[in-house]
Short mmCIF file of C-alpha atoms and ligand atoms in Angstrom, two decimals:
data_model
loop_
_atom_site.label_atom_id
_atom_site.label_comp_id
_atom_site.label_asym_id
_atom_site.label_seq_id
_atom_site.Cartn_x
_atom_site.Cartn_y
_atom_site.Cartn_z
CA MET A 723 -22.26 -8.61 10.50
CA LYS A 724 -21.66 -12.10 11.71
CA ILE A 725 -24.29 -14.07 13.62
CA PHE A 726 -24.00 -17.46 15.40
CA ASN A 727 -26.66 -19.66 13.68
CA THR A 728 -27.87 -22.43 15.98
CA LEU A 729 -28.83 -24.38 12.84
CA THR A 730 -25.19 -24.60 11.68
CA ARG A 731 -23.56 -23.96 14.91
CA THR A 732 -21.27 -21.53 13.17
CA LYS A 733 -20.86 -17.76 12.96
CA GLU A 734 -22.18 -16.88 9.52
CA GLU A 735 -22.09 -13.62 7.71
CA PHE A 736 -25.60 -12.08 7.78
CA VAL A 737 -27.28 -11.88 4.37
CA PRO A 738 -30.76 -10.62 4.26
CA LEU A 739 -33.45 -12.14 2.10
CA GLU A 740 -34.01 -8.90 0.74
CA PRO A 741 -31.36 -6.12 0.63
CA GLY A 742 -31.84 -3.58 3.48
CA LYS A 743 -34.69 -5.54 5.16
CA ILE A 744 -34.76 -7.70 8.05
CA LYS A 745 -37.70 -10.04 8.90
CA MET A 746 -37.24 -11.06 12.46
CA TYR A 747 -39.43 -13.11 14.91
CA VAL A 748 -38.81 -13.48 18.67
CA CYS A 749 -40.93 -15.82 20.79
CA GLY A 750 -42.43 -13.81 23.52
CA PRO A 751 -43.69 -14.57 27.03
CA THR A 752 -46.49 -16.58 28.29
CA VAL A 753 -48.48 -14.11 30.18
CA TYR A 754 -49.74 -15.52 33.41
CA ASN A 755 -47.52 -13.43 35.82
CA LEU A 756 -45.15 -10.49 35.98
CA ILE A 757 -42.14 -11.20 33.83
CA HIS A 758 -38.97 -12.18 35.61
CA ILE A 759 -35.57 -10.95 34.76
CA GLY A 760 -34.76 -14.13 32.87
CA ASN A 761 -37.63 -13.29 30.50
CA ALA A 762 -36.19 -9.84 30.26
CA ARG A 763 -32.95 -11.07 28.75
CA PRO A 764 -34.15 -11.94 25.42
CA MET A 765 -36.25 -8.80 25.26
CA ILE A 766 -33.20 -6.72 25.94
CA VAL A 767 -30.67 -8.49 23.88
CA PHE A 768 -32.89 -8.81 20.74
CA ASP A 769 -34.13 -5.21 21.12
CA THR A 770 -30.45 -4.24 21.09
CA PHE A 771 -29.85 -6.37 17.91
CA ARG A 772 -32.78 -4.59 16.34
CA ARG A 773 -31.52 -1.08 17.28
CA TYR A 774 -28.07 -1.97 16.02
CA MET A 775 -29.36 -3.37 12.64
CA ALA A 776 -31.54 -0.13 12.40
CA HIS A 777 -28.52 2.00 12.93
CA ARG A 778 -26.75 0.01 10.19
CA GLY A 779 -29.58 1.18 7.95
CA TYR A 780 -31.71 -1.90 7.84
CA GLU A 781 -35.58 -1.57 8.00
CA VAL A 782 -36.37 -4.18 10.66
CA ASP A 783 -39.81 -5.85 10.81
CA PHE A 784 -39.85 -7.15 14.24
CA VAL A 785 -42.63 -9.46 15.40
CA SER A 786 -42.96 -10.78 18.89
CA ASN A 787 -46.03 -12.73 20.18
CA PHE A 788 -47.76 -13.01 23.51
CA THR A 789 -48.80 -16.57 24.36
CA ASP A 790 -52.15 -15.92 25.88
CA VAL A 791 -53.54 -19.48 25.85
CA ASP A 792 -51.69 -22.01 28.10
CA ASP A 793 -52.11 -24.39 30.96
CA LYS A 794 -50.56 -21.89 33.39
CA ILE A 795 -52.83 -18.95 32.43
CA ILE A 796 -55.86 -21.41 32.86
CA LYS A 797 -54.63 -22.54 36.18
CA LYS A 798 -54.06 -18.88 37.32
CA ALA A 799 -57.57 -17.86 36.18
CA ASN A 800 -59.18 -20.82 37.97
CA GLU A 801 -57.27 -19.96 41.11
CA GLU A 802 -58.57 -16.41 40.95
CA GLY A 803 -62.02 -17.42 39.77
CA VAL A 804 -61.81 -15.13 36.63
CA ASP A 805 -61.71 -15.58 32.87
CA SER A 806 -58.24 -16.61 31.44
CA ALA A 807 -58.64 -13.52 29.11
CA GLU A 808 -58.55 -11.32 32.08
CA ILE A 809 -55.32 -12.80 33.28
CA SER A 810 -53.55 -12.54 29.94
CA GLU A 811 -54.87 -8.98 29.45
CA ARG A 812 -53.75 -7.96 32.79
CA TYR A 813 -50.13 -9.28 32.29
CA ILE A 814 -49.72 -8.22 28.76
CA LYS A 815 -50.34 -4.69 30.10
CA GLU A 816 -47.79 -5.23 32.90
CA CYS A 817 -45.36 -6.70 30.57
CA LYS A 818 -45.52 -3.56 28.29
CA LYS A 819 -44.93 -1.39 31.27
CA ASP A 820 -41.86 -3.28 32.10
CA MET A 821 -40.71 -3.23 28.43
CA GLU A 822 -41.02 0.56 28.48
CA GLY A 823 -39.08 0.81 31.71
CA MET A 824 -36.24 -1.24 30.11
CA ASN A 825 -36.33 0.89 26.96
CA VAL A 826 -37.41 -2.19 24.90
CA MET A 827 -39.21 -0.88 21.71
CA PRO A 828 -42.68 -2.14 20.96
CA ALA A 829 -42.50 -4.77 18.23
CA THR A 830 -43.78 -3.92 14.92
CA VAL A 831 -46.66 -6.32 15.68
CA HIS A 832 -47.37 -8.01 19.01
CA PRO A 833 -49.73 -10.76 17.84
CA LYS A 834 -51.69 -12.73 20.45
CA ALA A 835 -52.34 -16.47 20.07
CA THR A 836 -55.99 -16.29 20.84
CA GLU A 837 -56.53 -13.88 17.93
CA GLU A 838 -54.90 -16.11 15.48
CA ILE A 839 -56.73 -19.36 16.06
CA ASP A 840 -58.26 -19.49 12.52
CA GLY A 841 -54.75 -19.48 11.03
CA MET A 842 -53.65 -22.28 13.39
CA VAL A 843 -56.77 -24.52 12.36
CA ASP A 844 -55.95 -23.79 8.71
CA LEU A 845 -52.32 -24.80 9.17
CA ILE A 846 -53.29 -28.00 10.97
CA GLY A 847 -55.77 -28.86 8.29
CA ASP A 848 -53.10 -28.40 5.63
CA LEU A 849 -50.74 -30.68 7.52
CA ILE A 850 -53.41 -33.40 7.83
CA GLU A 851 -53.97 -33.06 4.15
CA LYS A 852 -50.33 -33.30 3.18
CA GLY A 853 -50.00 -36.45 5.43
CA TYR A 854 -47.90 -34.80 8.15
CA ALA A 855 -50.63 -34.85 10.79
CA TYR A 856 -53.51 -36.92 11.92
CA ALA A 857 -56.46 -36.80 14.11
CA THR A 858 -57.28 -39.59 16.67
CA GLU A 859 -60.61 -40.58 17.84
CA ASP A 860 -61.00 -37.96 20.56
CA GLY A 861 -60.21 -35.10 18.22
CA THR A 862 -56.56 -34.82 19.23
CA VAL A 863 -54.37 -33.88 16.30
CA TYR A 864 -50.69 -34.96 16.34
CA PHE A 865 -47.71 -34.25 14.10
CA ARG A 866 -46.16 -37.18 12.42
CA THR A 867 -42.55 -36.48 13.60
CA ARG A 868 -40.84 -39.34 11.75
CA LYS A 869 -42.29 -38.25 8.39
CA ASP A 870 -40.05 -35.21 8.75
CA GLN A 871 -36.56 -36.46 7.46
CA GLU A 872 -34.74 -33.43 8.89
CA TYR A 873 -36.39 -33.55 12.45
CA GLY A 874 -33.75 -32.58 14.92
CA LYS A 875 -31.69 -30.49 12.70
CA LEU A 876 -31.81 -27.37 14.79
CA SER A 877 -31.22 -29.11 18.18
CA HIS A 878 -28.83 -31.45 16.59
CA LYS A 879 -30.56 -34.37 17.89
CA ASN A 880 -30.76 -37.73 16.18
CA ILE A 881 -34.16 -39.07 15.83
CA ASP A 882 -32.98 -42.57 17.00
CA ASP A 883 -31.34 -41.10 20.07
CA LEU A 884 -34.68 -39.42 20.92
CA GLU A 885 -36.32 -42.76 20.63
CA ALA A 886 -33.77 -44.51 22.91
CA GLY A 887 -33.21 -41.62 25.37
CA HIS A 888 -35.57 -38.87 25.70
CA GLY A 889 -38.42 -40.38 23.91
CA ARG A 890 -40.46 -41.09 27.06
CA ASP A 891 -40.23 -37.45 28.12
CA LEU A 892 -42.17 -36.49 24.93
CA LYS A 893 -45.00 -38.67 25.75
CA VAL A 894 -47.89 -36.53 26.58
CA LYS A 895 -50.69 -37.55 28.97
CA GLY A 896 -53.73 -39.02 27.22
CA GLY A 897 -51.52 -39.68 24.26
CA GLU A 898 -51.86 -43.43 24.20
CA ASP A 899 -53.40 -43.44 20.80
CA LYS A 900 -50.52 -41.66 19.16
CA GLU A 901 -49.04 -43.65 16.30
CA ASP A 902 -45.52 -42.98 17.60
CA TYR A 903 -44.57 -41.49 20.96
CA LEU A 904 -42.23 -38.88 19.07
CA ASP A 905 -45.48 -37.25 17.61
CA PHE A 906 -46.36 -34.10 19.15
CA VAL A 907 -49.66 -32.27 19.80
CA LEU A 908 -51.00 -29.78 17.38
CA TRP A 909 -54.60 -29.67 18.62
CA LYS A 910 -56.10 -30.97 21.95
CA PRO A 911 -59.74 -31.42 22.99
CA LYS A 912 -61.22 -28.94 25.60
CA LYS A 913 -61.32 -29.92 29.31
CA GLU A 914 -63.93 -28.65 31.70
CA GLY A 915 -63.52 -25.09 32.59
CA GLU A 916 -61.03 -24.32 29.88
CA PRO A 917 -61.27 -21.84 27.00
CA PHE A 918 -61.84 -23.58 23.61
CA TRP A 919 -62.46 -22.86 19.95
CA HIS A 920 -64.22 -24.90 17.24
CA SER A 921 -62.32 -26.93 14.82
CA PRO A 922 -63.03 -29.77 12.30
CA TRP A 923 -61.56 -32.23 14.85
CA CYS A 924 -63.01 -31.17 18.12
CA ASP A 925 -63.76 -28.17 20.27
CA GLY A 926 -60.38 -27.58 21.92
CA ARG A 927 -57.25 -25.36 21.63
CA PRO A 928 -54.00 -25.57 19.80
CA GLY A 929 -50.58 -26.73 21.04
CA TRP A 930 -48.02 -24.02 21.79
CA HIS A 931 -45.61 -24.57 18.76
CA THR A 932 -48.30 -23.97 16.08
CA GLU A 933 -48.96 -20.31 17.09
CA CYS A 934 -45.45 -19.16 16.13
CA CYS A 935 -45.54 -20.77 12.79
CA VAL A 936 -48.69 -19.00 11.95
CA MET A 937 -47.86 -15.58 13.26
CA ALA A 938 -44.45 -15.59 11.65
CA LYS A 939 -45.82 -16.53 8.25
CA LYS A 940 -48.82 -14.03 8.54
CA TYR A 941 -46.72 -11.03 9.57
CA LEU A 942 -43.47 -11.67 7.85
CA GLY A 943 -43.68 -14.46 5.19
CA ALA A 944 -43.14 -18.26 4.84
CA THR A 945 -39.39 -17.69 5.03
CA ILE A 946 -37.95 -15.17 7.47
CA ASP A 947 -34.43 -13.91 8.12
CA ILE A 948 -34.16 -14.49 11.92
CA HIS A 949 -36.01 -16.46 14.49
CA ALA A 950 -34.94 -16.01 18.05
CA GLY A 951 -35.53 -16.74 21.74
CA GLY A 952 -33.93 -18.24 24.78
CA GLU A 953 -31.84 -21.37 24.42
CA ASP A 954 -34.45 -23.35 26.35
CA LEU A 955 -36.64 -23.03 23.36
CA ILE A 956 -34.33 -24.80 20.93
CA PHE A 957 -36.00 -28.24 21.78
CA PRO A 958 -38.74 -29.03 21.43
CA HIS A 959 -40.44 -25.54 20.79
CA HIS A 960 -38.33 -24.35 17.83
CA GLU A 961 -37.62 -27.86 16.41
CA ASN A 962 -41.32 -28.40 16.25
CA GLU A 963 -42.00 -25.00 14.79
CA ILE A 964 -39.53 -25.92 11.86
CA ALA A 965 -41.02 -29.28 11.37
CA GLN A 966 -44.54 -27.80 11.00
CA SER A 967 -43.70 -24.72 9.00
CA GLU A 968 -41.34 -26.53 6.58
CA ALA A 969 -43.80 -29.46 6.12
CA ALA A 970 -46.54 -27.03 5.23
CA ASN A 971 -44.80 -24.47 3.30
CA GLY A 972 -42.02 -26.52 1.54
CA VAL A 973 -39.57 -23.71 2.10
CA PRO A 974 -37.00 -22.96 4.78
CA PHE A 975 -38.55 -21.34 7.83
CA ALA A 976 -35.78 -19.13 9.05
CA HIS A 977 -32.33 -18.60 7.70
CA TYR A 978 -30.72 -17.82 11.15
CA TRP A 979 -31.61 -19.11 14.55
CA MET A 980 -30.44 -16.95 17.38
CA HIS A 981 -30.64 -18.03 21.05
CA ASN A 982 -29.70 -16.30 24.20
CA GLY A 983 -28.03 -18.05 27.10
CA PHE A 984 -29.67 -18.28 30.39
CA LEU A 985 -29.73 -15.69 33.27
CA ASN A 986 -28.80 -17.68 36.22
CA ILE A 987 -28.73 -17.21 39.92
CA ASP A 988 -26.05 -19.11 41.78
CA ASN A 989 -25.33 -20.81 38.53
CA VAL A 990 -28.74 -22.29 38.17
CA LYS A 991 -31.29 -21.10 35.54
CA MET A 992 -33.71 -18.41 36.86
CA SER A 993 -37.26 -19.64 36.43
CA LYS A 994 -40.66 -19.51 37.91
CA SER A 995 -40.96 -23.28 38.50
CA LEU A 996 -37.78 -23.26 40.74
CA GLY A 997 -38.93 -20.18 42.59
CA ASN A 998 -35.44 -18.59 42.26
CA PHE A 999 -36.48 -15.52 40.39
CA PHE A 1000 -36.80 -11.78 40.70
CA THR A 1001 -39.40 -9.96 38.68
CA VAL A 1002 -38.51 -6.89 36.62
CA ARG A 1003 -40.91 -5.11 38.86
CA ASP A 1004 -38.94 -6.18 41.94
CA ILE A 1005 -35.84 -4.70 40.40
CA SER A 1006 -37.50 -1.52 39.47
CA GLU A 1007 -38.23 -0.86 43.15
CA LYS A 1008 -34.62 -0.43 43.84
CA TYR A 1009 -33.06 0.54 40.48
CA ASP A 1010 -33.73 2.61 37.42
CA LEU A 1011 -34.49 -0.28 34.82
CA GLN A 1012 -31.81 1.17 32.77
CA VAL A 1013 -29.42 -0.32 35.10
CA LEU A 1014 -30.90 -3.79 34.63
CA ARG A 1015 -30.50 -3.31 30.82
CA PHE A 1016 -26.94 -2.20 31.30
CA PHE A 1017 -26.37 -5.20 33.46
CA MET A 1018 -27.87 -7.70 30.74
CA LEU A 1019 -25.49 -6.19 28.09
CA THR A 1020 -22.27 -6.60 30.03
CA ALA A 1021 -22.22 -10.15 28.71
CA GLN A 1022 -22.34 -11.36 25.15
CA TYR A 1023 -25.90 -12.64 24.61
CA ARG A 1024 -24.95 -16.43 24.23
CA SER A 1025 -22.90 -16.51 27.37
CA PRO A 1026 -24.62 -17.54 30.69
CA LEU A 1027 -24.91 -14.57 32.96
CA ASN A 1028 -25.12 -14.76 36.68
CA PHE A 1029 -27.26 -12.35 38.59
CA SER A 1030 -26.00 -10.79 41.87
CA ALA A 1031 -26.64 -7.72 43.87
CA ASP A 1032 -22.90 -6.86 43.54
CA LEU A 1033 -23.01 -7.09 39.70
CA MET A 1034 -26.17 -4.85 39.77
CA GLU A 1035 -24.35 -2.25 41.98
CA ALA A 1036 -21.54 -2.41 39.50
CA ALA A 1037 -23.84 -1.79 36.58
CA LYS A 1038 -25.23 1.19 38.31
CA THR A 1039 -21.91 2.81 39.01
CA SER A 1040 -20.73 2.14 35.35
CA LEU A 1041 -23.89 3.77 33.93
CA GLU A 1042 -23.37 6.63 36.16
CA ARG A 1043 -19.83 7.09 35.03
CA ILE A 1044 -21.17 7.41 31.37
CA ARG A 1045 -23.81 9.84 32.39
CA THR A 1046 -21.42 11.98 34.32
CA ALA A 1047 -19.03 12.25 31.37
CA VAL A 1048 -21.85 13.44 29.18
CA SER A 1049 -22.89 16.02 31.60
CA ASN A 1050 -19.29 17.21 32.19
CA LEU A 1051 -19.01 17.73 28.42
CA ASP A 1052 -22.33 19.75 28.42
CA TYR A 1053 -20.95 21.79 31.27
CA LEU A 1054 -17.70 22.52 29.47
CA ARG A 1055 -19.53 23.68 26.31
CA LYS A 1056 -21.35 26.19 28.42
CA GLN A 1057 -18.04 27.42 29.86
CA THR A 1058 -15.92 27.72 26.60
CA ASP A 1059 -15.80 30.66 24.24
CA LYS A 1060 -14.04 28.82 21.52
CA ASP A 1061 -16.24 27.42 18.70
CA ASN A 1062 -14.15 25.52 16.16
CA LEU A 1063 -11.87 22.60 16.33
CA THR A 1064 -8.10 23.34 16.78
CA GLU A 1065 -5.57 21.38 14.82
CA GLU A 1066 -4.79 19.46 17.85
CA GLU A 1067 -8.41 18.64 18.37
CA LYS A 1068 -8.79 17.33 14.87
CA GLN A 1069 -6.20 14.75 15.59
CA LEU A 1070 -7.81 13.85 18.84
CA SER A 1071 -11.17 13.75 17.02
CA LYS A 1072 -9.74 11.06 14.63
CA GLU A 1073 -8.63 9.05 17.61
CA ALA A 1074 -11.94 9.16 19.18
CA ALA A 1075 -13.58 7.82 16.06
CA GLY A 1076 -11.42 4.84 16.49
CA PHE A 1077 -13.46 3.85 19.54
CA VAL A 1078 -16.65 4.08 17.53
CA THR A 1079 -15.12 1.82 15.01
CA LYS A 1080 -14.11 -0.52 17.90
CA PHE A 1081 -17.74 -0.53 18.93
CA ASP A 1082 -19.09 -1.44 15.63
CA GLU A 1083 -16.54 -4.25 15.17
CA ALA A 1084 -17.62 -5.76 18.50
CA MET A 1085 -21.36 -5.52 17.52
CA ASP A 1086 -20.61 -6.91 14.20
CA ASP A 1087 -19.12 -10.04 15.93
CA ASP A 1088 -22.36 -11.70 16.86
CA LEU A 1089 -23.52 -8.77 19.04
CA ASN A 1090 -20.72 -8.85 21.42
CA THR A 1091 -22.22 -6.13 23.66
CA ALA A 1092 -19.57 -6.84 26.36
CA ASP A 1093 -16.79 -5.62 24.17
CA ALA A 1094 -19.03 -2.78 22.85
CA ILE A 1095 -19.40 -1.51 26.36
CA SER A 1096 -15.70 -1.65 26.77
CA ALA A 1097 -15.30 0.56 23.71
CA ILE A 1098 -17.84 3.07 25.16
CA PHE A 1099 -15.70 3.18 28.24
CA GLU A 1100 -12.53 3.75 26.39
CA LEU A 1101 -14.11 6.77 24.71
CA VAL A 1102 -15.49 8.09 28.07
CA LYS A 1103 -12.02 7.76 29.52
CA PHE A 1104 -10.58 9.54 26.45
CA ALA A 1105 -13.19 12.33 26.56
CA ASN A 1106 -12.42 12.76 30.40
CA THR A 1107 -8.72 13.14 29.82
CA ASN A 1108 -8.98 15.26 26.71
CA SER A 1109 -11.53 17.84 27.49
CA ASN A 1110 -11.39 20.96 29.67
CA GLU A 1111 -12.53 24.67 29.61
CA SER A 1112 -10.33 25.59 26.90
CA SER A 1113 -11.52 22.84 24.48
CA SER A 1114 -13.64 24.08 21.61
CA SER A 1115 -17.42 23.85 21.56
CA GLU A 1116 -17.32 21.79 18.43
CA PHE A 1117 -14.88 19.19 19.87
CA LEU A 1118 -16.79 18.81 23.09
CA LYS A 1119 -20.11 18.36 21.05
CA GLU A 1120 -18.41 15.71 18.99
CA LEU A 1121 -17.29 13.75 21.88
CA LYS A 1122 -20.70 13.90 23.51
CA ASP A 1123 -22.51 13.00 20.39
CA GLU A 1124 -20.42 9.97 20.06
CA ILE A 1125 -20.95 8.74 23.47
CA VAL A 1126 -24.80 9.38 23.26
CA MET A 1127 -25.00 7.76 19.97
CA LEU A 1128 -23.19 4.58 21.10
CA SER A 1129 -25.25 4.41 24.15
CA ASP A 1130 -28.44 4.89 22.21
CA ILE A 1131 -27.64 2.01 19.99
CA LEU A 1132 -27.56 -0.26 23.22
CA GLY A 1133 -30.84 1.42 24.34
CA LEU A 1134 -29.22 3.20 27.14
CA THR A 1135 -30.30 6.79 27.77
CA VAL A 1136 -27.31 8.84 29.04
CA LYS A 1137 -28.27 12.29 28.08
CA GLN A 1138 -30.07 14.62 30.45
CA GLU A 1139 -32.86 16.59 29.11
CA GLU A 1140 -30.66 19.61 28.98
CA GLU A 1141 -31.24 23.35 28.42
CA LEU A 1142 -30.45 24.42 24.85
CA LEU A 1143 -27.21 26.26 24.51
CA ASP A 1144 -27.62 29.89 23.15
CA SER A 1145 -25.65 28.92 20.03
CA ASP A 1146 -27.98 25.89 19.43
CA ILE A 1147 -31.06 28.30 19.62
CA GLU A 1148 -29.51 30.61 17.21
CA ALA A 1149 -28.56 27.84 14.78
CA LEU A 1150 -32.20 26.57 14.94
CA ILE A 1151 -33.57 30.12 14.29
CA GLU A 1152 -31.23 30.44 11.29
CA GLU A 1153 -32.50 27.17 9.97
CA ARG A 1154 -36.09 28.23 10.46
CA GLN A 1155 -35.52 31.42 8.50
CA ALA A 1156 -34.05 29.48 5.73
CA ALA A 1157 -36.94 26.88 5.70
CA ARG A 1158 -39.41 30.01 5.39
CA LYS A 1159 -37.40 31.40 2.53
CA ALA A 1160 -37.61 27.89 0.85
CA LYS A 1161 -41.34 27.96 1.62
CA ASN A 1162 -40.80 24.74 3.77
CA PHE A 1163 -43.35 26.07 6.29
CA ALA A 1164 -43.86 22.53 7.87
CA ARG A 1165 -40.19 22.52 8.94
CA ALA A 1166 -40.32 26.11 10.02
CA ASP A 1167 -43.27 25.23 12.34
CA GLU A 1168 -41.59 22.21 13.47
CA ILE A 1169 -38.61 24.37 14.59
CA ARG A 1170 -40.76 26.85 16.31
CA ASN A 1171 -42.70 23.96 18.18
CA GLU A 1172 -39.44 22.24 19.10
CA LEU A 1173 -38.06 25.51 20.63
CA ALA A 1174 -41.51 26.04 22.37
CA GLU A 1175 -41.16 22.78 24.03
CA LYS A 1176 -37.87 23.78 25.39
CA GLY A 1177 -39.19 27.08 26.75
CA ILE A 1178 -37.90 29.19 23.97
CA ILE A 1179 -40.25 32.05 22.73
CA LEU A 1180 -39.75 33.55 19.19
CA GLU A 1181 -40.82 36.96 18.37
CA ASP A 1182 -40.69 38.27 14.71
CA THR A 1183 -39.56 41.92 14.73
CA ARG A 1184 -38.56 44.44 12.18
CA GLN A 1185 -35.01 43.79 13.22
CA GLY A 1186 -35.26 40.16 12.67
CA VAL A 1187 -36.32 37.31 14.89
CA LYS A 1188 -35.77 37.76 18.70
CA TRP A 1189 -35.99 35.07 21.27
CA LYS A 1190 -36.22 34.80 24.90
CA ARG A 1191 -36.46 32.03 27.52
CA ALA A 1192 -39.83 31.56 29.19
CA ASP A 1193 -39.88 32.15 32.81
P1 AMP B 1418 -41.63 -18.18 28.63
O1 AMP B 1418 -42.46 -17.13 29.24
O2 AMP B 1418 -41.04 -19.25 29.75
O3 AMP B 1418 -42.04 -18.80 27.51
O4 AMP B 1418 -40.19 -17.57 28.33
C1 AMP B 1418 -40.14 -16.30 27.43
C2 AMP B 1418 -38.78 -16.11 27.05
O5 AMP B 1418 -37.89 -15.92 28.13
C3 AMP B 1418 -38.23 -17.28 26.18
O6 AMP B 1418 -37.52 -16.82 25.13
C4 AMP B 1418 -37.36 -18.02 27.22
O7 AMP B 1418 -36.29 -18.68 26.56
C5 AMP B 1418 -36.72 -16.84 27.99
N1 AMP B 1418 -36.15 -17.26 29.28
C6 AMP B 1418 -36.90 -17.83 30.31
N2 AMP B 1418 -36.17 -17.91 31.38
C7 AMP B 1418 -34.90 -17.43 31.16
C8 AMP B 1418 -33.61 -17.21 31.82
N3 AMP B 1418 -33.45 -17.70 32.92
N4 AMP B 1418 -32.63 -16.73 31.08
C9 AMP B 1418 -32.72 -16.42 29.80
N5 AMP B 1418 -33.88 -16.57 29.11
C10 AMP B 1418 -34.96 -16.92 29.63
ZN1 ZN B 1419 -42.23 -19.71 19.51
#
């Protein structure tokens, strides 16, 4: 598997820290509103990455935070006259609903910044002790950026250019007592009406970059395999995460940095501040969110992707085409009376496997979902052309299973909750008998329950097991 690593700006072979395992951290949303479909892009693409790596046999530890302390949350809370915790809790709940709709799996852990403040205070204390940070008179703590010899290595910015060019942008309000204007805030004093926590420097709250360092280390370790997020996070957020983590821990923070490109509208980044956005909820009123997911995956994750009504319609039609192919294969299976593969079908089945290989190759090339989707369509076309009422049940099942498996890896559900075929029921009953003989009663019960859920009732008789469909 090759991954484009922002750190080296090259596609590198992925080698995990520990064989068979992946420790991955993805910066999550700031929860002050419903998420927009730009925020949904990293969720969908990195969930797809996670699913693909799990399919390849990796155990993926996937951590993604909720930023629940932030100026925008406080502003919204003040506007509504409620506590900021009420705002963040509300939008975390809504975000999880959207994630479910888009078939984004819950992370292994979803830490919240407000529940990790102690860890952040410890990290800041450690940085002060090591000479990487300092507190000013009002209790603000800054990171001593220039002390980090490698600062800029992720964003490929030269510290002297920062000083000459963008330096002034980095100057924070009230930061007049900084030693150097490149220094960034780790802890800031409370203001009237804001949530705050105690610290040795003052009552206040942490800066944004510190939270991800603490959560990544706590849940995954000082060095992780992959850190990911949207490309707008490269600078300053991820650069500042690296600076703090590596200064405190003395080891590399993440081996691979993955960044998704922007979701644009009329070729401008979709964002709350520009007001040019659709929320995931808006889209869900018109479309099944699987269509949104499909649309997001039609581009390789690093390419910019332009959102339009036409492209959403095209995504809907395409997804429908896959679903139709799957239900046709099911229909044909019910019609046929042939069980096993013919010689000709054995040949065709090898050809079909070629599309699966093509899919894997595309995914192995830095998660090229655009080409992976093309491979699914080639397989769909192949299935449509080569299947009919006289195909064998085994062949039809093979084709269907392949289409469903590849779609599942992309998190796309293309299978109808279908009725079990008689032959499937009989195979399960046989398996249940064998399990009982082997005294594997757990498996036997599981099969009985599975059949019961599908409305199949079993009856043990003297002539053997009989079954019927519930009315
Ligand atoms: P935020 O809530 O702004 O911190 O963003 C949460 C995640 O969404 C981050 O990884 C951002 O990089 C990403 N993101 C925000 N807007 C877009 C966009 N228009 N296209 C792609 N990713 C975005
Ligand atoms: Zn982060």
